[in-house]
PDB file of C-alpha atoms in Angstrom:
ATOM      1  CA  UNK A   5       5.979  89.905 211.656  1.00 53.00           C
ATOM      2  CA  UNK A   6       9.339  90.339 210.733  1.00 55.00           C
ATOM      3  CA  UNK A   7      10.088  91.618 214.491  1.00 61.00           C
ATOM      4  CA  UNK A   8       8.213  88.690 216.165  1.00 59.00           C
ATOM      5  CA  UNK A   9      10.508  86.191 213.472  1.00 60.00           C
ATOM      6  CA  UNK A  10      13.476  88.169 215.077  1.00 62.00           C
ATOM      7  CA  UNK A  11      12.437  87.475 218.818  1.00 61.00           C
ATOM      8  CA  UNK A  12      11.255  83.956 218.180  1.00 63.00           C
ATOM      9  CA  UNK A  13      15.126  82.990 216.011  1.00 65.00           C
ATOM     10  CA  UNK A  14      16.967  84.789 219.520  1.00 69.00           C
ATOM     11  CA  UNK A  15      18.042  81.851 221.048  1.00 68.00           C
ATOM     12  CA  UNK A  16      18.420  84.177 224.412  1.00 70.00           C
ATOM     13  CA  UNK A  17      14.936  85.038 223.843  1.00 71.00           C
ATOM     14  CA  UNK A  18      13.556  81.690 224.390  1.00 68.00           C
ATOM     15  CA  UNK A  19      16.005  80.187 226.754  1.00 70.00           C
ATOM     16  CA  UNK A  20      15.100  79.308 230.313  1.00 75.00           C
ATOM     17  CA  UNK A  21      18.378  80.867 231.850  1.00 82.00           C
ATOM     18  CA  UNK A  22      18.750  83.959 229.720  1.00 80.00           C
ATOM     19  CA  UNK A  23      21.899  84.984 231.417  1.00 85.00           C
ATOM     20  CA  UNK A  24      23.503  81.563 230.146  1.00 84.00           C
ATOM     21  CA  UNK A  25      22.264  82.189 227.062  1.00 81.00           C
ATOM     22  CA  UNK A  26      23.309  85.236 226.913  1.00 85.00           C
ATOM     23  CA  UNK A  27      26.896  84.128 227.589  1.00 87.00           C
ATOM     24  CA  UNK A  28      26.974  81.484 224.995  1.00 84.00           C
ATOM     25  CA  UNK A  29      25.788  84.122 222.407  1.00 83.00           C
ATOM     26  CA  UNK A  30      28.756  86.705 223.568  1.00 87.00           C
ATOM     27  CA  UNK A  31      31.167  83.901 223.301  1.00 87.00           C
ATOM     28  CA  UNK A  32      30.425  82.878 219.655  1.00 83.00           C
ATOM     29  CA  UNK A  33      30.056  86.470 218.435  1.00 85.00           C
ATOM     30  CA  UNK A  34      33.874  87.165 220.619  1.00 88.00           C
ATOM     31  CA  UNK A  35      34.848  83.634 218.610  1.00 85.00           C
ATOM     32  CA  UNK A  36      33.976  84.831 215.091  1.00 85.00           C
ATOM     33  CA  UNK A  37      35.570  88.575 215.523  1.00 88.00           C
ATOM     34  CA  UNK A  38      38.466  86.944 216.746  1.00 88.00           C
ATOM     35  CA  UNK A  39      38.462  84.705 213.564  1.00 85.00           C
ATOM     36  CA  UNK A  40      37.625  87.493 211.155  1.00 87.00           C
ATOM     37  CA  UNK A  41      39.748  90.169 212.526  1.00 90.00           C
ATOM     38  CA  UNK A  42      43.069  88.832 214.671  1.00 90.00           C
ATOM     39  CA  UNK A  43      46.237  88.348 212.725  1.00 89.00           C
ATOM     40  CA  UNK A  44      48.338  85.194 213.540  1.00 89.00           C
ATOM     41  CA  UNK A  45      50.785  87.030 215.366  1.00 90.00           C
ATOM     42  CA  UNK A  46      47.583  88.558 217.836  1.00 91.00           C
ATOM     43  CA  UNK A  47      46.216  84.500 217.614  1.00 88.00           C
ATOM     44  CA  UNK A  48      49.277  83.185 219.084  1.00 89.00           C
ATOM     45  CA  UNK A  49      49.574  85.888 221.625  1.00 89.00           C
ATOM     46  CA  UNK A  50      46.002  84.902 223.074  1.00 86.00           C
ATOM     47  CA  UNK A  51      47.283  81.241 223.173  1.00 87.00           C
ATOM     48  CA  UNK A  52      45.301  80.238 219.737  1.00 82.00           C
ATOM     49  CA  UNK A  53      46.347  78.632 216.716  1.00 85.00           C
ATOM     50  CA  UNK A  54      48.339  81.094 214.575  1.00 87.00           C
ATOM     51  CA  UNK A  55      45.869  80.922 211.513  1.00 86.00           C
ATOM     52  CA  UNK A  56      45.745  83.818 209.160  1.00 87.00           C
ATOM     53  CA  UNK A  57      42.424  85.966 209.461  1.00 86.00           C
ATOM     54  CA  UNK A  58      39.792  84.806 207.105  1.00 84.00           C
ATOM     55  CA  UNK A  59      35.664  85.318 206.869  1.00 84.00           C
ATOM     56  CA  UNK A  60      33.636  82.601 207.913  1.00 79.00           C
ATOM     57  CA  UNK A  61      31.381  80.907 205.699  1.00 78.00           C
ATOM     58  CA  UNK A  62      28.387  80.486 207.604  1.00 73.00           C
ATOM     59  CA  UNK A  63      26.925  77.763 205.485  1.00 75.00           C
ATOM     60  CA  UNK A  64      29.868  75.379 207.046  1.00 69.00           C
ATOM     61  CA  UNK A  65      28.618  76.283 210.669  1.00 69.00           C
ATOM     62  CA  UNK A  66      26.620  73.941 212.237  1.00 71.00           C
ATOM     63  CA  UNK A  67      23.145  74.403 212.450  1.00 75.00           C
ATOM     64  CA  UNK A  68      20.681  74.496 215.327  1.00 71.00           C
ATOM     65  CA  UNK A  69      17.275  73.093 215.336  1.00 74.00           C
ATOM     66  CA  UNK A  70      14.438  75.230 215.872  1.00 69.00           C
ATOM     67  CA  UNK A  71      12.262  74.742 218.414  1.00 72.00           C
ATOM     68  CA  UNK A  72       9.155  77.164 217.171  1.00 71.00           C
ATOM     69  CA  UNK A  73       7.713  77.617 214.051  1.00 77.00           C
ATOM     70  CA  UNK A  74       5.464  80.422 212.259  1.00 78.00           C
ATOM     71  CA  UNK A  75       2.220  78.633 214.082  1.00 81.00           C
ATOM     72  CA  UNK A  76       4.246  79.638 217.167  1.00 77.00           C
ATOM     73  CA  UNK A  77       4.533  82.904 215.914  1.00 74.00           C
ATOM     74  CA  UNK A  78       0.903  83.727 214.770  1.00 76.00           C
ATOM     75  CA  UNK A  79      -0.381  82.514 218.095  1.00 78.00           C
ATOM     76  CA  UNK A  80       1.010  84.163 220.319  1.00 75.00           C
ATOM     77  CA  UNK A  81      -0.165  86.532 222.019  1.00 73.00           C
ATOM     78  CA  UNK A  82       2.863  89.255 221.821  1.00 73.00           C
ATOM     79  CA  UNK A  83       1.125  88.917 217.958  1.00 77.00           C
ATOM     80  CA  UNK A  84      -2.322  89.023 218.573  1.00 82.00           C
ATOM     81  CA  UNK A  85      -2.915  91.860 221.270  1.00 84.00           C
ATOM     82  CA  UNK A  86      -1.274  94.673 219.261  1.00 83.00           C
ATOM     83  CA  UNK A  87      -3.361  93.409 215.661  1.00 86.00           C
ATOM     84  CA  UNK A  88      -6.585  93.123 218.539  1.00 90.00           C
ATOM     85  CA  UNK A  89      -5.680  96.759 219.548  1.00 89.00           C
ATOM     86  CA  UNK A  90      -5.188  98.165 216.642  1.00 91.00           C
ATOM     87  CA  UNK A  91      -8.480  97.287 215.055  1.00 92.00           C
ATOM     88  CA  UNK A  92     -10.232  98.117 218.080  1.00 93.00           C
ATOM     89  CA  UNK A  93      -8.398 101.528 217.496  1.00 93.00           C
ATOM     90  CA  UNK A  94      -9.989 102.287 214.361  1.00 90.00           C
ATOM     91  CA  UNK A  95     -13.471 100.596 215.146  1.00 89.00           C
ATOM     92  CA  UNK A  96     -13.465 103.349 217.845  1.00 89.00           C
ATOM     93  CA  UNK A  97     -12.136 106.192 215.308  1.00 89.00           C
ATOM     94  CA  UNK A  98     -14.620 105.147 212.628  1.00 85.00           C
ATOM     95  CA  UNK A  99     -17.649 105.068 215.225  1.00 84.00           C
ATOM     96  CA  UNK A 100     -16.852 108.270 216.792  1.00 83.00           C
ATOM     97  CA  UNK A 101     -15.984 109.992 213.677  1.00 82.00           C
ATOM     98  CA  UNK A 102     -19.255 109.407 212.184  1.00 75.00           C
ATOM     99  CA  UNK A 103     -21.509 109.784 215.398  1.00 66.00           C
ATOM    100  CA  UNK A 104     -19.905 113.372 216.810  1.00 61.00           C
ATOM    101  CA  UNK A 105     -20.967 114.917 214.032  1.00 62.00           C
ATOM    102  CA  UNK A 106     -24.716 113.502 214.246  1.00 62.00           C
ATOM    103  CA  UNK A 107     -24.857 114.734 217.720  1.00 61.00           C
ATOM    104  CA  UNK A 108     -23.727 117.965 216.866  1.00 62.00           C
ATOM    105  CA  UNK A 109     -26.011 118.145 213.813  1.00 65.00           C
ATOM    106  CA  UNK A 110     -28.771 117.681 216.100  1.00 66.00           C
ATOM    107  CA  UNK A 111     -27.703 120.325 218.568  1.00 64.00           C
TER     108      UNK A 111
END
């Protein structure tokens, strides 16, 4: 579940145009290292403000609405099929485990 809440939070993941997306999320991850790491002197070299490097506090960024939920998540079928085939898994194990040794039994 936690892997499924990973893919379904990606906003690359559900995005039409994944290469767009894709771009947007590179930028903001370049943005924030720059923030986090660059001295001023590097900053004003790249054109930037000449701010000293500080962490950002991500409960100040803005945040995006979701447009899932867990319903979404439990649903779908990138859930479903690998629960489906794991219990069809076993159901197989347990059957065969305790019908091969009837038939051999008998032989």
């Amino acid at each position: 579940m936690l892997i499924q809440y990973r893919l379904y939070s990606d906003p690359e993941y559900n995005a039409r145009n994944k290469s767009a997306a894709r771009e947007q999320k590179m930028e903001a991850l370049r943005t924030r290292y720059i923030i986090e790491n660059y001295d001023a002197a590097k900053k004003q070299m790249m054109g930037l403000p000449a701010t000293p490097a500080s962490s950002i506090d991500l409960n100040q960024l803005p945040r995006r609405a979701a447009n899932y939920s867990i319903g979404d998540a439990l649903t779908s079928s990138y859930t479903w099929i690998p629960i489906f085939l794991s219990c069809l898994r076993r159901g197989l194990y347990v059957l065969c485990s305790g019908w091969l040794p009837a038939v051999a039994a008998t032989q």
